[in-house]
Tab-separated table of C-alpha atoms and ligand atoms in Angstrom:
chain	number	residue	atom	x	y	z
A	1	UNK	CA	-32.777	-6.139	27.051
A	2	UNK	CA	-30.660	-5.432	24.096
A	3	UNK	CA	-26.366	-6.442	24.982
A	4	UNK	CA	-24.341	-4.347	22.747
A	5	UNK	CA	-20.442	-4.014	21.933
A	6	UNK	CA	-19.521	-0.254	21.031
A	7	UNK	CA	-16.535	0.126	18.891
A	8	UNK	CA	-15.264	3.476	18.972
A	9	UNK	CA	-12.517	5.338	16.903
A	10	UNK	CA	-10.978	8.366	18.144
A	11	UNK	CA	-9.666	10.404	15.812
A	12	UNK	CA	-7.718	14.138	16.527
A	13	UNK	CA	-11.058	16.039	16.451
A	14	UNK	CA	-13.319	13.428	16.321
A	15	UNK	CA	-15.158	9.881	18.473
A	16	UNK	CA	-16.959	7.751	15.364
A	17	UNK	CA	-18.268	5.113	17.027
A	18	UNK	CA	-20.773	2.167	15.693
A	19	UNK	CA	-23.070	0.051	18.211
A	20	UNK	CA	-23.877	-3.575	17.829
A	21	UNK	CA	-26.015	-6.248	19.142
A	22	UNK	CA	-24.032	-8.939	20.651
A	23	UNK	CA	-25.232	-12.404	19.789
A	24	UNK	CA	-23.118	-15.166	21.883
A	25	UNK	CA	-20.527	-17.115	19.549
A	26	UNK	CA	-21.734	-15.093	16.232
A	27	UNK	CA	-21.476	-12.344	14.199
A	28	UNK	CA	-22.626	-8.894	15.985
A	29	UNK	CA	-25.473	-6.943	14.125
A	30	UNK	CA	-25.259	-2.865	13.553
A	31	UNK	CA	-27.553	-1.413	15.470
A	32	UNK	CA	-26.189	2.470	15.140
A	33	UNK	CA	-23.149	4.489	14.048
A	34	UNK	CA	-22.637	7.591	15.072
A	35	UNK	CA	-19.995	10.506	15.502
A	36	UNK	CA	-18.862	13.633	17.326
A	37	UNK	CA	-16.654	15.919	15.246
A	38	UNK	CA	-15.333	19.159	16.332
A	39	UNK	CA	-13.971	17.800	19.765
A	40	UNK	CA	-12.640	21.505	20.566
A	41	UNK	CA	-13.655	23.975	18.794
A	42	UNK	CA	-17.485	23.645	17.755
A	43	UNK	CA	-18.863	19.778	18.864
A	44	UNK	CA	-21.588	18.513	16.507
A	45	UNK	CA	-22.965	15.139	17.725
A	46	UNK	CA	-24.659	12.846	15.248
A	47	UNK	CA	-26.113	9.287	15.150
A	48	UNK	CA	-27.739	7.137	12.186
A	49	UNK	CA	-29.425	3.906	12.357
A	50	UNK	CA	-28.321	1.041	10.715
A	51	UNK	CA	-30.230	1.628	7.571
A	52	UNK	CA	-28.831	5.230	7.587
A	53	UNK	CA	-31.626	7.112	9.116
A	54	UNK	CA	-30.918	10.312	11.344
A	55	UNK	CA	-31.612	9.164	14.600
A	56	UNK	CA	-30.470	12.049	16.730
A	57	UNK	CA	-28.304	15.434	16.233
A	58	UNK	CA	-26.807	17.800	18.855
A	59	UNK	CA	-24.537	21.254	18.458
A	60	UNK	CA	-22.375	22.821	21.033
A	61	UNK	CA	-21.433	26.423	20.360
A	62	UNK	CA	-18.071	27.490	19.080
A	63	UNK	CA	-15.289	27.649	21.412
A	64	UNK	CA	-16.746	24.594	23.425
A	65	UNK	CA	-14.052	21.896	24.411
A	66	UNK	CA	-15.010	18.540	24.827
A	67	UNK	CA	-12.593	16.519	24.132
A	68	UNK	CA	-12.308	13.181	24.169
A	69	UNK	CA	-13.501	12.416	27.699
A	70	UNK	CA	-16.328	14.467	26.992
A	71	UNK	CA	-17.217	12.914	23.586
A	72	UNK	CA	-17.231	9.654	25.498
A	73	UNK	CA	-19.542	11.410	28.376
A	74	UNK	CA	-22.001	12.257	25.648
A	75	UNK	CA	-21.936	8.997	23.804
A	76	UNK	CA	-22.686	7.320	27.030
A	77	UNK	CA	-25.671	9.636	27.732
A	78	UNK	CA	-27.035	9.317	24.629
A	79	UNK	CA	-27.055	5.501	24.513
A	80	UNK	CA	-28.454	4.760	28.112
A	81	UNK	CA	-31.170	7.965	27.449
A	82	UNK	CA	-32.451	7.382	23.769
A	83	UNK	CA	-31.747	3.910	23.030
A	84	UNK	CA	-34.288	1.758	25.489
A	85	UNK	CA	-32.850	-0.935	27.429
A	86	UNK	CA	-29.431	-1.611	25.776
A	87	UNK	CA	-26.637	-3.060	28.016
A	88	UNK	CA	-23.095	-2.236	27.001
A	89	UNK	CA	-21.058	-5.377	27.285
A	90	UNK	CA	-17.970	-4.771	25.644
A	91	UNK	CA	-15.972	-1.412	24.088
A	92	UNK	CA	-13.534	-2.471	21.345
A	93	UNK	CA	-11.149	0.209	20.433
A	94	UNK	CA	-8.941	1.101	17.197
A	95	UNK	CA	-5.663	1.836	18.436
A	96	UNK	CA	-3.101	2.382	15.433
A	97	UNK	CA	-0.069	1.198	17.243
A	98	UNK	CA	0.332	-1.920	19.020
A	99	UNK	CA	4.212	-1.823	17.945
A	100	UNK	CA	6.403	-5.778	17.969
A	101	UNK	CA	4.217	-6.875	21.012
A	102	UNK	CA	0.734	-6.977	20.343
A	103	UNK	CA	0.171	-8.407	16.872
A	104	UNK	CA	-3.523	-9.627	17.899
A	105	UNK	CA	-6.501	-7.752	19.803
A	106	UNK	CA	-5.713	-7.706	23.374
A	107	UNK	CA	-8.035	-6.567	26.463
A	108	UNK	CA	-7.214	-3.861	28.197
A	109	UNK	CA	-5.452	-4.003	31.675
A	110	UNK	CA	-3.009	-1.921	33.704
A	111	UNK	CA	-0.230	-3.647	31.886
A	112	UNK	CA	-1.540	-3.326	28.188
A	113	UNK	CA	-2.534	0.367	28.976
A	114	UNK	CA	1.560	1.310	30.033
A	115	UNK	CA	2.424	-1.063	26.721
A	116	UNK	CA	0.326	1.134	24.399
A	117	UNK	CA	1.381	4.801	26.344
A	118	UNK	CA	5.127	3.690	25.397
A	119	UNK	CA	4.176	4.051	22.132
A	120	UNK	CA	3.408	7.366	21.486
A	121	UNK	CA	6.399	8.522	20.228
A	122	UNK	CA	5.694	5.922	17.364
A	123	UNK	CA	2.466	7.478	16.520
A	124	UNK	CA	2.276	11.041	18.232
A	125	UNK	CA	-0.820	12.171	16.296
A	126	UNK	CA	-3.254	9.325	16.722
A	127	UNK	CA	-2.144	6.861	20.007
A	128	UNK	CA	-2.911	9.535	22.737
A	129	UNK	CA	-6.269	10.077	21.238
A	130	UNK	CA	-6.753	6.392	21.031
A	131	UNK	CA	-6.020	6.026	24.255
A	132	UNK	CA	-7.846	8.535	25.840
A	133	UNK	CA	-11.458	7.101	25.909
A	134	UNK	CA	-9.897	3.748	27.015
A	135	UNK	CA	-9.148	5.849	30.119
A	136	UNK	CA	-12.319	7.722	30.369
A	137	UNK	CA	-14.554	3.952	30.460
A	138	UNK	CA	-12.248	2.591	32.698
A	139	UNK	CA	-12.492	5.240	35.336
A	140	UNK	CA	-16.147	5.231	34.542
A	141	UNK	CA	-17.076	1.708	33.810
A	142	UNK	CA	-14.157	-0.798	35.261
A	143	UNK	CA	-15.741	-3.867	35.291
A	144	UNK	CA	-16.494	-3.698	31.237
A	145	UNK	CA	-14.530	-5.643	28.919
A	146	UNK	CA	-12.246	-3.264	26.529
A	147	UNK	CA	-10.913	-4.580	23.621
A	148	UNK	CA	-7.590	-2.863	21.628
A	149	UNK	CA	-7.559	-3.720	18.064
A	150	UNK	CA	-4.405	-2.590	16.232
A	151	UNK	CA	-3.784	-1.009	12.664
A	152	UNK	CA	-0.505	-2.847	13.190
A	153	UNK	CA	-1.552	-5.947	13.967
A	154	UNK	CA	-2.335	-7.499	10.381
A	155	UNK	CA	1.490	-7.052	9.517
A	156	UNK	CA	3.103	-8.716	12.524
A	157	UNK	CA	3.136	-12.135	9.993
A	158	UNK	CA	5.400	-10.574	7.517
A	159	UNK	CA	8.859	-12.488	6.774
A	160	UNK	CA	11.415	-10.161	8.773
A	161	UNK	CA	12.883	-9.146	5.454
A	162	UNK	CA	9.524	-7.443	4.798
A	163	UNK	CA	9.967	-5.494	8.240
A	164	UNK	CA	13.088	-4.123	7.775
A	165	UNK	CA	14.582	-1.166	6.584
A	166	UNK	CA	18.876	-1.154	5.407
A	167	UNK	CA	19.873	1.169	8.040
A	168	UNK	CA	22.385	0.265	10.879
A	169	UNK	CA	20.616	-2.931	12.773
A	170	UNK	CA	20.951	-1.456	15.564
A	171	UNK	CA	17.863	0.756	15.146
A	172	UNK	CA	16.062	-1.867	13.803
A	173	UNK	CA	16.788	-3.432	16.980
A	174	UNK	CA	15.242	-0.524	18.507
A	175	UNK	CA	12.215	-0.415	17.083
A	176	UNK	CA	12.814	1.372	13.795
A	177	UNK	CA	11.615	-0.763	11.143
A	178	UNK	CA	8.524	-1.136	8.660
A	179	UNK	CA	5.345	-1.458	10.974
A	180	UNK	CA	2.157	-1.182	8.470
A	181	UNK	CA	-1.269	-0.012	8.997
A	182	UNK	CA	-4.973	-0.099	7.728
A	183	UNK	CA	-4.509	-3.427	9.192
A	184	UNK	CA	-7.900	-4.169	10.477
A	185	UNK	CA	-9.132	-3.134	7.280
A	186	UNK	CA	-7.496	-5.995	5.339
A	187	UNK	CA	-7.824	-8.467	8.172
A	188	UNK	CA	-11.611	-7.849	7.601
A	189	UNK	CA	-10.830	-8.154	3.814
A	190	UNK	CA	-8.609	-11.348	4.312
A	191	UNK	CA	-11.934	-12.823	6.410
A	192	UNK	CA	-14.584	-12.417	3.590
A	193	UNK	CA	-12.522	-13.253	1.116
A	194	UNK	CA	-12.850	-17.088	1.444
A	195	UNK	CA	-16.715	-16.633	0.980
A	196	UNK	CA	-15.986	-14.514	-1.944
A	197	UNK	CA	-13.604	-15.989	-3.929
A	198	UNK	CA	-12.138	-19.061	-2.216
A	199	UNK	CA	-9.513	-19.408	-5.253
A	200	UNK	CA	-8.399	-15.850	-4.528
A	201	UNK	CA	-8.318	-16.417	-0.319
A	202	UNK	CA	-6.414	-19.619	-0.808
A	203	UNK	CA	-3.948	-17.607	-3.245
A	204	UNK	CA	-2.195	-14.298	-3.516
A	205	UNK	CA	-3.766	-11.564	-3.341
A	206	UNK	CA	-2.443	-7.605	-3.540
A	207	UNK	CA	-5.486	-5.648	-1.890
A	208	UNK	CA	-5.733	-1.619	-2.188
A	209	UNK	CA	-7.192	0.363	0.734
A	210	UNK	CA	-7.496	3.616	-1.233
A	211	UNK	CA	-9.619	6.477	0.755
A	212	UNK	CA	-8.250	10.029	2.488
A	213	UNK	CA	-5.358	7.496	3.833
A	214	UNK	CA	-3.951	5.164	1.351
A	215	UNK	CA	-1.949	1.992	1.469
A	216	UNK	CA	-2.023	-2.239	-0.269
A	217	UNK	CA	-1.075	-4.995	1.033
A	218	UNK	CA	0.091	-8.007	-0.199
A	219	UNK	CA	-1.498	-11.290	1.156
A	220	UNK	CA	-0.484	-14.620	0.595
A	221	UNK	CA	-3.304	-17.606	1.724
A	222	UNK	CA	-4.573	-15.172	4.688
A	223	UNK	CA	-1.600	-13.942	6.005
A	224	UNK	CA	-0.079	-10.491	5.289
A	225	UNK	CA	3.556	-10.424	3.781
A	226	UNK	CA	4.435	-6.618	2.650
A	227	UNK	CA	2.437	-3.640	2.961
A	228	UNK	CA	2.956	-0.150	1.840
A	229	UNK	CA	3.400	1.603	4.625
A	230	UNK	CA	6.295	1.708	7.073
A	231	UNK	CA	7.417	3.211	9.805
A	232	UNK	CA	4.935	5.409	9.777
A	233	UNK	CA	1.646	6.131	7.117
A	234	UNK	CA	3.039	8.820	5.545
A	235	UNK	CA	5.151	6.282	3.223
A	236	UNK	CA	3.861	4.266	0.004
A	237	UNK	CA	1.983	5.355	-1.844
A	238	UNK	CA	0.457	8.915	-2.403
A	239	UNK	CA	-2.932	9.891	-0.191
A	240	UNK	CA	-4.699	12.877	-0.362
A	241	UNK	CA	-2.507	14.927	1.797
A	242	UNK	CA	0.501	12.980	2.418
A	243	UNK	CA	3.126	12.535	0.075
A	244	UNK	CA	4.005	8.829	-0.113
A	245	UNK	CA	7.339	7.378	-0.883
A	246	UNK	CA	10.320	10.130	-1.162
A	247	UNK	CA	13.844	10.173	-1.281
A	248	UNK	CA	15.108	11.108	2.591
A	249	UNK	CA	17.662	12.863	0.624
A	250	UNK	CA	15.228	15.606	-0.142
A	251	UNK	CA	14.567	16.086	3.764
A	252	UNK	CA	18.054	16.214	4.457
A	253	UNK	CA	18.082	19.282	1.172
A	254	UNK	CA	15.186	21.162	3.022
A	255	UNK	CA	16.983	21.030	6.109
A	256	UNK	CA	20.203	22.262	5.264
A	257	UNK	CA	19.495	24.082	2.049
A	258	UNK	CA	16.060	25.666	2.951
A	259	UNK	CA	16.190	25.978	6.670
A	260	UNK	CA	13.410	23.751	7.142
A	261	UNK	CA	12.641	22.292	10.839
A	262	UNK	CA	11.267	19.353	11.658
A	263	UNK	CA	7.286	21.038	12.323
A	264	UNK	CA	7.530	22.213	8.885
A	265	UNK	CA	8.707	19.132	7.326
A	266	UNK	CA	6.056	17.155	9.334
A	267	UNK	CA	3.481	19.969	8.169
A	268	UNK	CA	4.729	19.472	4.468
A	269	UNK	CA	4.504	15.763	4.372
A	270	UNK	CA	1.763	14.947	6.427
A	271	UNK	CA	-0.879	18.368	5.504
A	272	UNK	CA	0.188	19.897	2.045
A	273	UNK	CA	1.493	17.045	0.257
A	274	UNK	CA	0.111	13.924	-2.037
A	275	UNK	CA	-3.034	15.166	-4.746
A	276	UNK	CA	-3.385	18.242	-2.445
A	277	UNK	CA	0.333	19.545	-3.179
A	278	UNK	CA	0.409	18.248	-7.280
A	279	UNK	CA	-2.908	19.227	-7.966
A	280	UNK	CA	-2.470	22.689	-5.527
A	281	UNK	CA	-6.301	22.227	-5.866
A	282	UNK	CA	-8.149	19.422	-3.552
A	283	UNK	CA	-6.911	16.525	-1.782
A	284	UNK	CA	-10.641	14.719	-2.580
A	285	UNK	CA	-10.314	12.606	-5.647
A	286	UNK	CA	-13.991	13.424	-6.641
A	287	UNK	CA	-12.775	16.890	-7.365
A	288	UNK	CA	-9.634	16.517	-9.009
A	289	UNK	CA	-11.170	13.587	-11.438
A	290	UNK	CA	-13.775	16.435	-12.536
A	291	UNK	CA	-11.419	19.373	-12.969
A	292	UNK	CA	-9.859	20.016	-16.304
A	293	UNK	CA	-6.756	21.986	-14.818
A	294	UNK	CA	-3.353	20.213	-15.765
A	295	UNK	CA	-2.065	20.030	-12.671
A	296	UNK	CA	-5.320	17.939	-11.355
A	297	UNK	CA	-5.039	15.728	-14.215
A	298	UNK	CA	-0.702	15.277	-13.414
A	299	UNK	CA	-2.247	14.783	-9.489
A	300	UNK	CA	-4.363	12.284	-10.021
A	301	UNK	CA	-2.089	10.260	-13.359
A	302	UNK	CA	0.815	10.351	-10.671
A	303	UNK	CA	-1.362	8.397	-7.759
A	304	UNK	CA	-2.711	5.559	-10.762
A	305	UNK	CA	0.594	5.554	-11.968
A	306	UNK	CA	2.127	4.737	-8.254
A	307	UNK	CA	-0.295	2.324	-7.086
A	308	UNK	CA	-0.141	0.166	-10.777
A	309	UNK	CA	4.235	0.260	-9.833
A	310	UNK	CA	2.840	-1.175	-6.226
A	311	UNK	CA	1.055	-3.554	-7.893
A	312	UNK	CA	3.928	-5.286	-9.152
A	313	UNK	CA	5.805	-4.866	-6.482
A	314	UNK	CA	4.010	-6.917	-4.235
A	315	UNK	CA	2.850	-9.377	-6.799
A	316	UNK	CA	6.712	-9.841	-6.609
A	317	UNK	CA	7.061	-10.125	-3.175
A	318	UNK	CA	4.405	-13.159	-3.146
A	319	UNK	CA	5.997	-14.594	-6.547
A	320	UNK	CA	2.248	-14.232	-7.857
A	321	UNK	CA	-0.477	-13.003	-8.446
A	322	UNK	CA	-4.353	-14.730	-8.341
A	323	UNK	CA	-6.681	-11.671	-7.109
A	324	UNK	CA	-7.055	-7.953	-6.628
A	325	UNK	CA	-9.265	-6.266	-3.880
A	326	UNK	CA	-9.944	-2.264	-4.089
A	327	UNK	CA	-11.436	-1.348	-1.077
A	328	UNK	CA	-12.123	2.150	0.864
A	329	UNK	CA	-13.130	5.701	-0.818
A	330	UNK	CA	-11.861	5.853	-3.810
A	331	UNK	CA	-11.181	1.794	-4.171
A	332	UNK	CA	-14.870	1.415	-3.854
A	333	UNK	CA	-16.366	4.429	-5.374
A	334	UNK	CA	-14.097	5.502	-8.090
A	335	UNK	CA	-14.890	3.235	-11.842
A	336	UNK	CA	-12.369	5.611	-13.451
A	337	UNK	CA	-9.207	5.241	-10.859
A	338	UNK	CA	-9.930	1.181	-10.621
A	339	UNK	CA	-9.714	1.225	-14.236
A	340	UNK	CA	-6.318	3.382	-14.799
A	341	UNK	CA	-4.627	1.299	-12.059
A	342	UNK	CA	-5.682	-1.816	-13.886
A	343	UNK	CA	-4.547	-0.894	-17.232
A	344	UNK	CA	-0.845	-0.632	-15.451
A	345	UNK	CA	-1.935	-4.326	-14.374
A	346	UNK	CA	-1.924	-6.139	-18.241
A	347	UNK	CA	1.105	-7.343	-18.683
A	348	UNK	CA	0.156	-9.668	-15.475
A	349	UNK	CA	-2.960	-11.184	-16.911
A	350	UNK	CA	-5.360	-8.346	-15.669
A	351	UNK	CA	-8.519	-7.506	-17.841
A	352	UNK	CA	-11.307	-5.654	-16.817
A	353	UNK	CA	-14.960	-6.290	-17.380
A	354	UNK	CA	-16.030	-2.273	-17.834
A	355	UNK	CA	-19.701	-2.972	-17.409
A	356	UNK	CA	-18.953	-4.392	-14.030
A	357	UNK	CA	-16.538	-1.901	-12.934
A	358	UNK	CA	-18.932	0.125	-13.478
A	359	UNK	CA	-21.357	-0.774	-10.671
A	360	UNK	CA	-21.986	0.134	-7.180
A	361	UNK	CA	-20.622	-2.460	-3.748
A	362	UNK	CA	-19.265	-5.826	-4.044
A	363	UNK	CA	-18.610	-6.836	-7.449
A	364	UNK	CA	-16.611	-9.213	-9.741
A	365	UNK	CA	-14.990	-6.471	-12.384
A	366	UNK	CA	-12.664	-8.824	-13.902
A	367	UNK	CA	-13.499	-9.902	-17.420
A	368	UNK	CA	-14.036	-14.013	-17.680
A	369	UNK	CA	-10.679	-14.343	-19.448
A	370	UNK	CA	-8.680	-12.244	-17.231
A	371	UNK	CA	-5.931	-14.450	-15.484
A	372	UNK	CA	-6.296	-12.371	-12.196
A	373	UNK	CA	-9.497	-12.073	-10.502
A	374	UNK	CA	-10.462	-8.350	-9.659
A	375	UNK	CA	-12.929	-7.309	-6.798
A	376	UNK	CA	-14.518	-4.559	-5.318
A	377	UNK	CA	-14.984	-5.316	-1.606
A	378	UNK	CA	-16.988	-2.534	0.947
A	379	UNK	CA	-14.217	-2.587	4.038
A	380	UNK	CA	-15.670	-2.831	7.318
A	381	UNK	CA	-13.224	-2.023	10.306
A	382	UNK	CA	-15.713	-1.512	12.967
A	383	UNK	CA	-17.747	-4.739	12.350
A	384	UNK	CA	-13.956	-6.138	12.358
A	385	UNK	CA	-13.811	-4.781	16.115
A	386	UNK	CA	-16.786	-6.097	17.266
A	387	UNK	CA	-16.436	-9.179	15.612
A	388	UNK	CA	-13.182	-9.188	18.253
A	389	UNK	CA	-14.605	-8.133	20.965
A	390	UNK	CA	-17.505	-10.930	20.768
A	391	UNK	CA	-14.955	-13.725	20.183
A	392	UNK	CA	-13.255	-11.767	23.812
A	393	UNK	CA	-16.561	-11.588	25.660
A	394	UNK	CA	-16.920	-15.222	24.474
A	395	UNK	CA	-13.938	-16.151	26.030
A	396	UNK	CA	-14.894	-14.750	29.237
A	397	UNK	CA	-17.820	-15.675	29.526
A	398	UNK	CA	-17.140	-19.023	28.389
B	401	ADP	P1	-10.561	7.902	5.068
B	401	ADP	O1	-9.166	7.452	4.776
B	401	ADP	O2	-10.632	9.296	5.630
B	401	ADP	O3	-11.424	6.879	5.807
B	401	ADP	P2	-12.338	7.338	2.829
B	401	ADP	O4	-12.109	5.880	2.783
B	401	ADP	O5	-13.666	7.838	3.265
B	401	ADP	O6	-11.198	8.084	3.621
B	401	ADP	O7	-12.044	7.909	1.356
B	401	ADP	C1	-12.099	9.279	1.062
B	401	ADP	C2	-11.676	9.456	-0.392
B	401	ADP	O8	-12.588	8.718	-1.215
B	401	ADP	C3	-11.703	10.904	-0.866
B	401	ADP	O9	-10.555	11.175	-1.661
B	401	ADP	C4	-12.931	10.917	-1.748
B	401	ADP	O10	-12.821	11.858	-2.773
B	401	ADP	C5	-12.894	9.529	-2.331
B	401	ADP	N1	-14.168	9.179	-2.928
B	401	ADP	C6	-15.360	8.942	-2.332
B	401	ADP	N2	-16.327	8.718	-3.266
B	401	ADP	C7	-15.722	8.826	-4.478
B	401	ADP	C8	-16.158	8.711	-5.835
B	401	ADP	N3	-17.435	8.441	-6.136
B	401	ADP	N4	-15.230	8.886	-6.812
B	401	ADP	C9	-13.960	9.168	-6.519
B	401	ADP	N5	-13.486	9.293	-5.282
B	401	ADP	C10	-14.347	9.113	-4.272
C-alpha cells in the first residue's frame, strides 16, 4: 500500500493538484500531478506522472458545471480507480490568505475554517475557491488530516514598518496594511537555499518570482523582510495582466473624471493591464520578447526596468546585498529578461556569466568576480505543501 499526501490548488476555473508518497519524518516523493481546467464551462481532466508522462485524460462537454466540489469528486475517483492501492493520508491546501493570524500552516478545524471564510473580503477572487474543496473532503472524508498553507504566511516576519502603509492607523489597525504573497514559493526558495549557496542563505538575499503573477522578496538569513506586493497582488511590480505599482491618484481621476466604477477599475487593473495593456498585444513574455512592434519592446523594457528599481529597493531595505534568486516562468525560462534586469543590477557588484545564464534549471549565472551571487532556482510550491503536511501527519502520528 502506497500513503500519499495530495496537495491541491484551486484556482477560479481550475483544481491542479500533485500526489506524493509520504515517507514518515522525510521528504515526500511526486508520484503524479494533475489538473482539471474549465471548472464550468467545458471540464478537461488531465494527469502526468512524475517524469511527465500522460497518464490519463478526460473531457466533459461544453456547458458542463463542475465546479469545485465536482473537480474534487473526480480527483478522488480517479485516484482510488486508476492508481492501485494508494491511501490518502493527508490533503494540504494553498490558501492565499491567512491574514495577521495564521503566519504558519495550520490544520483545518471548525475554528480555522470560520478564520479563513472572514477573509474573503481580503481576497474575493481566490479564498472562496480555496476554500471550497476544504469543504468538499471534509464532508466527504472527516477523519483526514487537511493542511492550509498560506501565500501570506512567508511575510508575517517582516519588521512592522515593512507592513504598513501611511494612511490613518486606524485602518491599519483594521486590517489594511501590506500582506504579501507567493509566499510559499520563497519559503521553498529560502529552504534550498542553504544547500545551494550557504553564503547566500546565511546573507541577504532579494529573490524574483517572475511568472503570469509577479512579485520579489527580500530575505535576510531565512526570514522575509519586504516583499512587493501589498494589500493585495495587484501592487509591485508589473505581471502580465496586472498593472503593478500606480499612483491611487489616477483611480481617484477615473472615478471622477471618467465615470469609472469600481468593476471596471478592478477589470482594468487586474485583466487589461501590465505587458497586456503596454504591449496591447500578449500578456505572455515569450511573445512579446519575439515581436518587433514598439509597443512590445516599451512592454517588456518597462517590466526589466521596474524589477532592476525593485532590486535596489530591497537591497536597501536589508542594508545589503549577497545573492539573487529568479525563480517562476519567466525567472527560470527567460536568458534575455534575467540578463536586462541584471544589467540595472551593476552598480551593486552584479556581473553575469552569459554562458551560464544561458542554460536550462538550477544554475550559478553569476560571473566568478561578481560581488553578488546570482541563481536560477526551479520553485516548487506543491512539494512545499507536502513537505508541511508530512511534518503535520508527523506530529500526529507521533
Ligand atoms: P503563473 O504565475 O501563472 O504560475 P508561470 O510561473 O507559469 O505563471 O509563468 C508564466 C510566464 O512565464 C508567462 O509570461 C510565460 O510567457 C513566461 N515564460 C515561460 N517560458 C518562457 C520562456 N522560455 N521565455 C520567456 N518567458 C517564458
Amino acid at each position: 500500500m502506497t500513503e500519499a499526501i495530495v496537495v491541491l490548488n484551486a484556482g477560479s476555473s481550475s483544481l491542479k493538484f500533485s500526489v506524493f508518497k509520504s515517507f514518515v519524518r522525510a521528504e515526500p516523493a511526486l508520484l503524479l500531478r494533475g489538473q482539471i481546467e474549465g471548472l464550468f464551462t467545458e471540464p478537461h481532466f488531465r494527469a502526468w506522472s512524475a517524469l511527465g508522462e500522460k497518464v490519463a485524460e478526460s473531457v466533459w462537454s461544453r456547458g458542463t458545471e463542475l465546479g469545485h466540489a465536482g473537480a474534487v469528486d473526480v480527483l478522488n475517483d480517479f485516484l482510488a480507480h486508476q492508481t492501485a492501492d494508494l491511501t490518502v493520508r493527508a490533503y494540504g491546501h494553498r490558501v492565499v490568505h491567512g491574514g495577521l493570524k495564521y503566519s504558519e500552516p495550520v490544520v483545518v478545524d471548525d475554528q480555522v475554517l470560520e478564520d479563513l471564510a472572514r477573509l474573503t473580503p481580503l481576497a474575493p477572487l481566490h479564498q472562496p475557491n480555496n476554500l471550497q474543496p476544504i469543504r468538499t473532503l471534509r464532508a466527504h472524508s472527516p477523519g483526514i488530516l487537511q493542511l492550509a498553507c498560506f501565500d501570506t504566511g512567508f511575510h508575517r516576519h517582516q519588521p512592522l514598518v515593512a507592513q504598513i502603509f501611511a494612511l490613518p492607523y486606524a485602518l491599519t489597525q483594521s486590517g489594511i496594511r501590506r500582506y504579501g504573497f507567493h509566499g510559499i514559493s520563497y519559503e521553498y526558495i529560502a529552504s534550498v537555499l542553504p544547500g545551494i549557496d550557504p553564503l547566500a542563505a546565511a546573507g541577504k538575499t532579494v529573490v524574483f518570482h517572475l511568472g503570469n503573477g509577479a512579485s520579489a522578496c527580500a530575505i535576510d538569513n531565512g526570514i522575509g523582510v519586504a516583499t512587493t506586493f501589498g494589500f493585495t497582488a495587484v501592487e509591485g511590480l508589473p505581471m502580465g495582466t496586472r498593472c503593478g505599482a500606480l499612483d491611487p491618484g489616477v483611480l481617484l481621476y477615473l472615478i471622477d473624471e471618467r465615470g469609472m466604477d469600481s468593476a471596471a477599475i478592478a477589470k482594468m487593473l487586474y485583466k487589461e493591464s501590465g505587458l497586456l495593456g503596454i504591449s496591447g498585444l500578449s500578456s505572455d513574455m515569450r511573445v512579446l520578447e519575439m515581436s518587433d512592434d514598439p509597443r512590445a519592446r516599451l512592454a517588456v523594457e518597462y517590466f526589466c526596468y521596474r524589477v532592476g528599481r525593485e532590486l535596489a529597493s530591497l537591497a536597501a531595505a536589508m542594508g545589503g546585498l549577497d545573492a539573487i534568486v529568479f525563480t517562476a516562468g519567466i525567472g527560470e525560462n527567460s536568458a534575455f529578461i534575467r540578463e536586462r534586469i541584471l544589467e540595472m543590477g551593476r552598480w551593486l557588484g552584479v556581473e553575469v556569466d552569459h554562458d551560464a545564464n544561458s542554460g536550462r534549471g538550477l544554475a550559478r549565472i553569476s560571473s566568478a568576480v561578481s560581488r553578488v551571487a546570482v541563481w536560477v532556482i526551479p520553485t516548487d510550491e506543491e512539494l512545499m505543501i507536502a513537505r508541511h503536511a508530512q511534518r503535520a501527519l508527523d506530529v500526529r502520528d507521533g
